[in-house]
Amino acid sequence: DKGAIVLATALAGNNTLIDLNFGSNRSITITGWRAIFAVLQSPHSRLGSLSLRDNNISDDAALSLMNALSNNNALKALELGNCSNITIAGWCAFSGFLLSPNSILEELNLHSNRFNDDVAISLATYLASNSTLKRLNLSSNRGITNLGWQALSAVLENPYSALEKLDLGSNRINDDAVISFANSLTNNTKVTVLLIAGNRNITNNGWAAFSRMLCNKLSIMDTYLSNHTLQKFCVDRFLPNDLRSLLRLN
């Protein structure tokens, strides 16, 4: 905590640092984190990117971070991967910062946090009213089931959503969840990258849903109204030839 407080004191008067990696500092307690997060509320802070991955951040510290982010208009990228001490209730409360009118956050990395459906639904609820976040990483959150994925996929139907890149790798996504995402992406004009490697429960039925999303051949109008934005999948298996061709055309 002493080191964190010293660093926070120095950062409070700094207006040049824009990128800070504070990952893997597991000895810091709530006292140190409060000092660090208070910097985000300083009018002098120009921090644009902050990594807090692999830390022992508690619910109280997460709440302190949420309050700081709600009063910050500089931070554009935040990584909170593998912060396993934050509970489900803590994550649900933390997600509320996405509603802040001050937030300009464009990238949020929440990989490897053991999220369940409650967190996914909470995130989806707040994302529905957010128009700044462009890149979201939810990889390796294997506690999310179809219920949570369906809530998150619905966000992509929101015309105000700014999401352009979505990383859902190494989860337990199956055909039902894939079909939900494919349906939501049909009329989406923002998402260009969807990363779904490591989801081994997707079968040909799931890939077929993506093919229909990219080019629905039911009628000329359905083809016209298909998705013409998505350009990249990242998968750990061979893509069907028709899907690969359709992505090239997009």
mmCIF file of C-alpha atoms in Angstrom:
data_model
loop_
_atom_site.group_PDB
_atom_site.id
_atom_site.type_symbol
_atom_site.label_atom_id
_atom_site.label_comp_id
_atom_site.label_asym_id
_atom_site.label_seq_id
_atom_site.Cartn_x
_atom_site.Cartn_y
_atom_site.Cartn_z
ATOM 1 C CA ASP A 1 0.000 0.000 0.000
ATOM 2 C CA LYS A 2 2.847 2.407 0.748
ATOM 3 C CA GLY A 3 4.167 2.129 -2.800
ATOM 4 C CA ALA A 4 0.674 2.551 -4.235
ATOM 5 C CA ILE A 5 0.077 5.690 -2.166
ATOM 6 C CA VAL A 6 3.452 7.168 -3.191
ATOM 7 C CA LEU A 7 2.660 6.458 -6.842
ATOM 8 C CA ALA A 8 -0.836 7.915 -6.486
ATOM 9 C CA THR A 9 0.596 11.095 -4.977
ATOM 10 C CA ALA A 10 2.978 11.489 -7.911
ATOM 11 C CA LEU A 11 0.274 10.749 -10.467
ATOM 12 C CA ALA A 12 -2.131 13.283 -8.957
ATOM 13 C CA GLY A 13 -0.002 16.134 -10.282
ATOM 14 C CA ASN A 14 1.000 14.479 -13.550
ATOM 15 C CA ASN A 15 -0.604 15.563 -16.824
ATOM 16 C CA THR A 16 1.592 13.682 -19.320
ATOM 17 C CA LEU A 17 1.276 9.941 -18.502
ATOM 18 C CA ILE A 18 -1.307 8.331 -20.774
ATOM 19 C CA ASP A 19 -0.686 4.577 -20.346
ATOM 20 C CA LEU A 20 -0.300 2.727 -17.012
ATOM 21 C CA ASN A 21 0.128 -1.030 -16.533
ATOM 22 C CA PHE A 22 -0.575 -1.854 -12.881
ATOM 23 C CA GLY A 23 -1.135 -5.570 -13.331
ATOM 24 C CA SER A 24 -0.069 -8.352 -10.934
ATOM 25 C CA ASN A 25 0.292 -6.238 -7.789
ATOM 26 C CA ARG A 26 -1.491 -8.654 -5.485
ATOM 27 C CA SER A 27 -0.244 -7.219 -2.182
ATOM 28 C CA ILE A 28 -2.206 -3.971 -2.573
ATOM 29 C CA THR A 29 -5.267 -3.698 -0.301
ATOM 30 C CA ILE A 30 -8.316 -1.442 -0.384
ATOM 31 C CA THR A 31 -6.255 1.443 1.079
ATOM 32 C CA GLY A 32 -3.793 1.436 -1.796
ATOM 33 C CA TRP A 33 -6.465 0.957 -4.458
ATOM 34 C CA ARG A 34 -8.511 3.880 -3.178
ATOM 35 C CA ALA A 35 -5.445 6.098 -3.467
ATOM 36 C CA ILE A 36 -4.759 4.911 -7.026
ATOM 37 C CA PHE A 37 -8.365 5.230 -8.170
ATOM 38 C CA ALA A 38 -8.670 8.721 -6.693
ATOM 39 C CA VAL A 39 -6.150 9.792 -9.352
ATOM 40 C CA LEU A 40 -8.775 9.086 -12.018
ATOM 41 C CA GLN A 41 -10.893 11.869 -10.563
ATOM 42 C CA SER A 42 -8.080 14.416 -10.753
ATOM 43 C CA PRO A 43 -8.676 17.133 -13.366
ATOM 44 C CA HIS A 44 -4.960 16.841 -14.226
ATOM 45 C CA SER A 45 -5.098 13.143 -15.117
ATOM 46 C CA ARG A 46 -4.616 12.309 -18.788
ATOM 47 C CA LEU A 47 -4.507 8.534 -18.321
ATOM 48 C CA GLY A 48 -6.035 7.020 -21.423
ATOM 49 C CA SER A 49 -5.228 3.351 -20.777
ATOM 50 C CA LEU A 50 -5.112 1.454 -17.466
ATOM 51 C CA SER A 51 -4.399 -2.241 -16.922
ATOM 52 C CA LEU A 52 -5.340 -3.759 -13.556
ATOM 53 C CA ARG A 53 -5.264 -7.423 -14.564
ATOM 54 C CA ASP A 54 -4.328 -10.212 -12.129
ATOM 55 C CA ASN A 55 -4.898 -8.221 -8.943
ATOM 56 C CA ASN A 56 -6.656 -8.911 -5.631
ATOM 57 C CA ILE A 57 -9.240 -6.199 -6.085
ATOM 58 C CA SER A 58 -12.147 -6.568 -3.641
ATOM 59 C CA ASP A 59 -15.778 -5.524 -4.049
ATOM 60 C CA ASP A 60 -15.095 -2.360 -2.041
ATOM 61 C CA ALA A 61 -12.148 -1.499 -4.285
ATOM 62 C CA ALA A 62 -14.269 -2.198 -7.381
ATOM 63 C CA LEU A 63 -16.926 0.177 -6.048
ATOM 64 C CA SER A 64 -14.239 2.811 -5.502
ATOM 65 C CA LEU A 65 -13.099 2.298 -9.096
ATOM 66 C CA MET A 66 -16.677 2.593 -10.353
ATOM 67 C CA ASN A 67 -17.139 5.920 -8.545
ATOM 68 C CA ALA A 68 -13.852 7.194 -9.968
ATOM 69 C CA LEU A 69 -14.759 6.156 -13.512
ATOM 70 C CA SER A 70 -18.132 7.869 -13.184
ATOM 71 C CA ASN A 71 -16.254 11.158 -12.730
ATOM 72 C CA ASN A 72 -13.542 10.558 -15.332
ATOM 73 C CA ASN A 73 -13.574 11.833 -18.907
ATOM 74 C CA ALA A 74 -10.089 10.774 -20.035
ATOM 75 C CA LEU A 75 -9.794 6.975 -19.727
ATOM 76 C CA LYS A 76 -10.470 5.136 -22.996
ATOM 77 C CA ALA A 77 -9.154 1.621 -22.261
ATOM 78 C CA LEU A 78 -9.477 -0.459 -19.068
ATOM 79 C CA GLU A 79 -8.318 -4.027 -18.414
ATOM 80 C CA LEU A 80 -9.687 -5.938 -15.427
ATOM 81 C CA GLY A 81 -8.886 -9.473 -16.494
ATOM 82 C CA ASN A 82 -8.539 -12.245 -13.911
ATOM 83 C CA CYS A 83 -9.610 -10.155 -10.929
ATOM 84 C CA SER A 84 -11.157 -13.146 -9.201
ATOM 85 C CA ASN A 85 -11.657 -11.533 -5.776
ATOM 86 C CA ILE A 86 -14.505 -9.417 -7.095
ATOM 87 C CA THR A 87 -17.751 -11.291 -6.437
ATOM 88 C CA ILE A 88 -20.766 -11.591 -8.722
ATOM 89 C CA ALA A 89 -22.519 -8.848 -6.731
ATOM 90 C CA GLY A 90 -19.420 -6.676 -7.046
ATOM 91 C CA TRP A 91 -19.283 -7.062 -10.821
ATOM 92 C CA CYS A 92 -22.989 -6.321 -11.176
ATOM 93 C CA ALA A 93 -22.555 -3.090 -9.195
ATOM 94 C CA PHE A 94 -19.355 -2.156 -11.034
ATOM 95 C CA SER A 95 -21.078 -2.413 -14.421
ATOM 96 C CA GLY A 96 -23.137 0.636 -13.499
ATOM 97 C CA PHE A 97 -20.299 2.993 -14.468
ATOM 98 C CA LEU A 98 -21.238 2.346 -18.107
ATOM 99 C CA LEU A 99 -24.225 4.626 -17.537
ATOM 100 C CA SER A 100 -22.054 7.605 -16.610
ATOM 101 C CA PRO A 101 -22.520 10.515 -19.021
ATOM 102 C CA ASN A 102 -18.857 11.443 -18.392
ATOM 103 C CA SER A 103 -17.431 8.116 -19.523
ATOM 104 C CA ILE A 104 -15.631 7.997 -22.870
ATOM 105 C CA LEU A 105 -14.396 4.431 -22.356
ATOM 106 C CA GLU A 106 -13.923 2.674 -25.700
ATOM 107 C CA GLU A 107 -12.280 -0.595 -24.663
ATOM 108 C CA LEU A 108 -13.119 -2.886 -21.723
ATOM 109 C CA ASN A 109 -11.252 -6.149 -21.146
ATOM 110 C CA LEU A 110 -12.928 -8.470 -18.614
ATOM 111 C CA HIS A 111 -11.402 -11.821 -19.535
ATOM 112 C CA SER A 112 -11.117 -14.738 -17.091
ATOM 113 C CA ASN A 113 -13.398 -13.461 -14.342
ATOM 114 C CA ARG A 114 -15.747 -16.432 -13.831
ATOM 115 C CA PHE A 115 -18.796 -14.405 -14.777
ATOM 116 C CA ASN A 116 -22.221 -16.013 -14.623
ATOM 117 C CA ASP A 117 -25.551 -15.049 -16.185
ATOM 118 C CA ASP A 118 -26.236 -12.391 -13.539
ATOM 119 C CA VAL A 119 -23.123 -10.450 -14.557
ATOM 120 C CA ALA A 120 -23.831 -10.928 -18.260
ATOM 121 C CA ILE A 121 -27.391 -9.643 -17.871
ATOM 122 C CA SER A 122 -26.192 -6.695 -15.765
ATOM 123 C CA LEU A 123 -23.594 -5.791 -18.395
ATOM 124 C CA ALA A 124 -26.190 -6.098 -21.148
ATOM 125 C CA THR A 125 -28.603 -3.825 -19.264
ATOM 126 C CA TYR A 126 -26.016 -1.076 -18.889
ATOM 127 C CA LEU A 127 -24.550 -1.529 -22.380
ATOM 128 C CA ALA A 128 -28.010 -0.918 -23.814
ATOM 129 C CA SER A 129 -27.633 2.724 -22.750
ATOM 130 C CA ASN A 130 -23.936 3.116 -23.611
ATOM 131 C CA SER A 131 -22.815 4.678 -26.897
ATOM 132 C CA THR A 132 -19.009 4.882 -26.447
ATOM 133 C CA LEU A 133 -17.719 1.327 -25.865
ATOM 134 C CA LYS A 134 -16.240 -0.091 -29.086
ATOM 135 C CA ARG A 135 -14.258 -3.140 -27.937
ATOM 136 C CA LEU A 136 -15.387 -5.675 -25.313
ATOM 137 C CA ASN A 137 -13.471 -8.783 -24.214
ATOM 138 C CA LEU A 138 -15.508 -11.408 -22.361
ATOM 139 C CA SER A 139 -13.299 -14.374 -23.171
ATOM 140 C CA SER A 140 -12.838 -17.211 -20.653
ATOM 141 C CA ASN A 141 -15.979 -16.502 -18.630
ATOM 142 C CA ARG A 142 -17.299 -20.027 -18.795
ATOM 143 C CA GLY A 143 -20.041 -19.585 -16.197
ATOM 144 C CA ILE A 144 -22.203 -17.693 -18.686
ATOM 145 C CA THR A 145 -24.952 -19.856 -20.207
ATOM 146 C CA ASN A 146 -27.369 -19.294 -23.088
ATOM 147 C CA LEU A 147 -29.456 -16.997 -20.888
ATOM 148 C CA GLY A 148 -26.579 -14.569 -20.409
ATOM 149 C CA TRP A 149 -25.401 -14.777 -24.028
ATOM 150 C CA GLN A 150 -28.906 -14.056 -25.309
ATOM 151 C CA ALA A 151 -29.060 -10.917 -23.149
ATOM 152 C CA LEU A 152 -25.688 -9.751 -24.469
ATOM 153 C CA SER A 153 -26.545 -10.557 -28.075
ATOM 154 C CA ALA A 154 -29.641 -8.357 -27.802
ATOM 155 C CA VAL A 155 -27.344 -5.352 -27.222
ATOM 156 C CA LEU A 156 -26.175 -5.708 -30.828
ATOM 157 C CA GLU A 157 -29.683 -4.901 -32.031
ATOM 158 C CA ASN A 158 -29.519 -1.507 -30.343
ATOM 159 C CA PRO A 159 -28.820 1.175 -32.988
ATOM 160 C CA TYR A 160 -27.016 3.266 -30.360
ATOM 161 C CA SER A 161 -24.479 0.532 -29.592
ATOM 162 C CA ALA A 162 -20.946 1.483 -30.658
ATOM 163 C CA LEU A 163 -19.498 -2.047 -30.305
ATOM 164 C CA GLU A 164 -17.137 -2.889 -33.159
ATOM 165 C CA LYS A 165 -15.113 -5.783 -31.746
ATOM 166 C CA LEU A 166 -16.382 -8.561 -29.480
ATOM 167 C CA ASP A 167 -14.144 -11.272 -28.031
ATOM 168 C CA LEU A 168 -16.109 -14.283 -26.774
ATOM 169 C CA GLY A 169 -13.292 -16.828 -27.001
ATOM 170 C CA SER A 170 -12.879 -19.879 -24.752
ATOM 171 C CA ASN A 171 -16.412 -19.904 -23.380
ATOM 172 C CA ARG A 172 -19.196 -22.476 -23.463
ATOM 173 C CA ILE A 173 -21.078 -20.968 -26.369
ATOM 174 C CA ASN A 174 -23.226 -23.468 -28.267
ATOM 175 C CA ASP A 175 -25.440 -23.354 -31.360
ATOM 176 C CA ASP A 176 -28.360 -21.712 -29.528
ATOM 177 C CA ALA A 177 -26.156 -18.825 -28.376
ATOM 178 C CA VAL A 178 -24.558 -18.529 -31.822
ATOM 179 C CA ILE A 179 -27.995 -18.313 -33.452
ATOM 180 C CA SER A 180 -28.913 -15.501 -31.028
ATOM 181 C CA PHE A 181 -25.794 -13.562 -32.016
ATOM 182 C CA ALA A 182 -26.351 -14.242 -35.714
ATOM 183 C CA ASN A 183 -29.931 -12.967 -35.514
ATOM 184 C CA SER A 184 -28.862 -9.843 -33.620
ATOM 185 C CA LEU A 185 -26.045 -9.133 -36.072
ATOM 186 C CA THR A 186 -28.269 -9.321 -39.140
ATOM 187 C CA ASN A 187 -29.083 -5.611 -39.060
ATOM 188 C CA ASN A 188 -26.011 -4.489 -37.133
ATOM 189 C CA THR A 189 -23.812 -1.951 -38.951
ATOM 190 C CA LYS A 190 -21.002 -1.555 -36.401
ATOM 191 C CA VAL A 191 -19.460 -4.930 -35.460
ATOM 192 C CA THR A 192 -16.585 -5.836 -37.785
ATOM 193 C CA VAL A 193 -14.732 -8.409 -35.640
ATOM 194 C CA LEU A 194 -16.155 -11.360 -33.700
ATOM 195 C CA LEU A 195 -13.675 -13.650 -31.931
ATOM 196 C CA ILE A 196 -15.112 -17.004 -30.900
ATOM 197 C CA ALA A 197 -12.140 -19.385 -30.815
ATOM 198 C CA GLY A 198 -12.244 -22.053 -28.120
ATOM 199 C CA ASN A 199 -16.019 -22.580 -28.202
ATOM 200 C CA ARG A 200 -16.046 -26.221 -29.173
ATOM 201 C CA ASN A 201 -19.789 -26.761 -28.860
ATOM 202 C CA ILE A 202 -20.553 -24.905 -32.079
ATOM 203 C CA THR A 203 -21.630 -27.299 -34.846
ATOM 204 C CA ASN A 204 -22.468 -26.868 -38.519
ATOM 205 C CA ASN A 205 -25.918 -25.635 -37.488
ATOM 206 C CA GLY A 206 -24.313 -22.683 -35.729
ATOM 207 C CA TRP A 207 -22.058 -21.858 -38.676
ATOM 208 C CA ALA A 208 -25.065 -22.067 -40.988
ATOM 209 C CA ALA A 209 -26.779 -19.367 -38.906
ATOM 210 C CA PHE A 210 -23.808 -17.067 -39.517
ATOM 211 C CA SER A 211 -23.919 -17.822 -43.241
ATOM 212 C CA ARG A 212 -27.597 -16.862 -43.353
ATOM 213 C CA MET A 213 -26.823 -13.705 -41.411
ATOM 214 C CA LEU A 214 -24.221 -12.683 -44.002
ATOM 215 C CA CYS A 215 -26.317 -13.647 -47.006
ATOM 216 C CA ASN A 216 -29.937 -14.681 -46.573
ATOM 217 C CA LYS A 217 -30.978 -16.177 -49.914
ATOM 218 C CA LEU A 218 -34.663 -16.447 -49.033
ATOM 219 C CA SER A 219 -35.476 -13.472 -51.246
ATOM 220 C CA ILE A 220 -33.769 -10.547 -52.956
ATOM 221 C CA MET A 221 -34.900 -8.253 -50.155
ATOM 222 C CA ASP A 222 -33.589 -10.665 -47.500
ATOM 223 C CA THR A 223 -30.235 -10.729 -49.285
ATOM 224 C CA TYR A 224 -30.197 -6.933 -49.430
ATOM 225 C CA LEU A 225 -30.989 -6.699 -45.712
ATOM 226 C CA SER A 226 -28.284 -9.188 -44.693
ATOM 227 C CA ASN A 227 -25.257 -8.124 -42.669
ATOM 228 C CA HIS A 228 -22.661 -6.326 -44.831
ATOM 229 C CA THR A 229 -20.362 -5.183 -42.009
ATOM 230 C CA LEU A 230 -18.820 -8.200 -40.261
ATOM 231 C CA GLN A 231 -15.388 -8.936 -41.753
ATOM 232 C CA LYS A 232 -13.497 -11.206 -39.379
ATOM 233 C CA PHE A 233 -14.052 -14.336 -37.345
ATOM 234 C CA CYS A 234 -11.335 -15.900 -35.227
ATOM 235 C CA VAL A 235 -11.995 -19.592 -34.729
ATOM 236 C CA ASP A 236 -9.891 -22.648 -33.891
ATOM 237 C CA ARG A 237 -11.353 -24.827 -36.610
ATOM 238 C CA PHE A 238 -11.739 -24.646 -40.349
ATOM 239 C CA LEU A 239 -14.498 -22.294 -41.427
ATOM 240 C CA PRO A 240 -16.993 -23.662 -43.948
ATOM 241 C CA ASN A 241 -16.082 -22.480 -47.455
ATOM 242 C CA ASP A 242 -19.313 -20.541 -47.957
ATOM 243 C CA LEU A 243 -18.823 -18.621 -44.715
ATOM 244 C CA ARG A 244 -15.217 -17.810 -45.581
ATOM 245 C CA SER A 245 -16.291 -16.536 -49.008
ATOM 246 C CA LEU A 246 -19.086 -14.399 -47.556
ATOM 247 C CA LEU A 247 -16.687 -12.770 -45.093
ATOM 248 C CA ARG A 248 -14.376 -11.873 -47.969
ATOM 249 C CA LEU A 249 -17.262 -10.294 -49.832
ATOM 250 C CA ASN A 250 -18.206 -8.207 -46.788
#
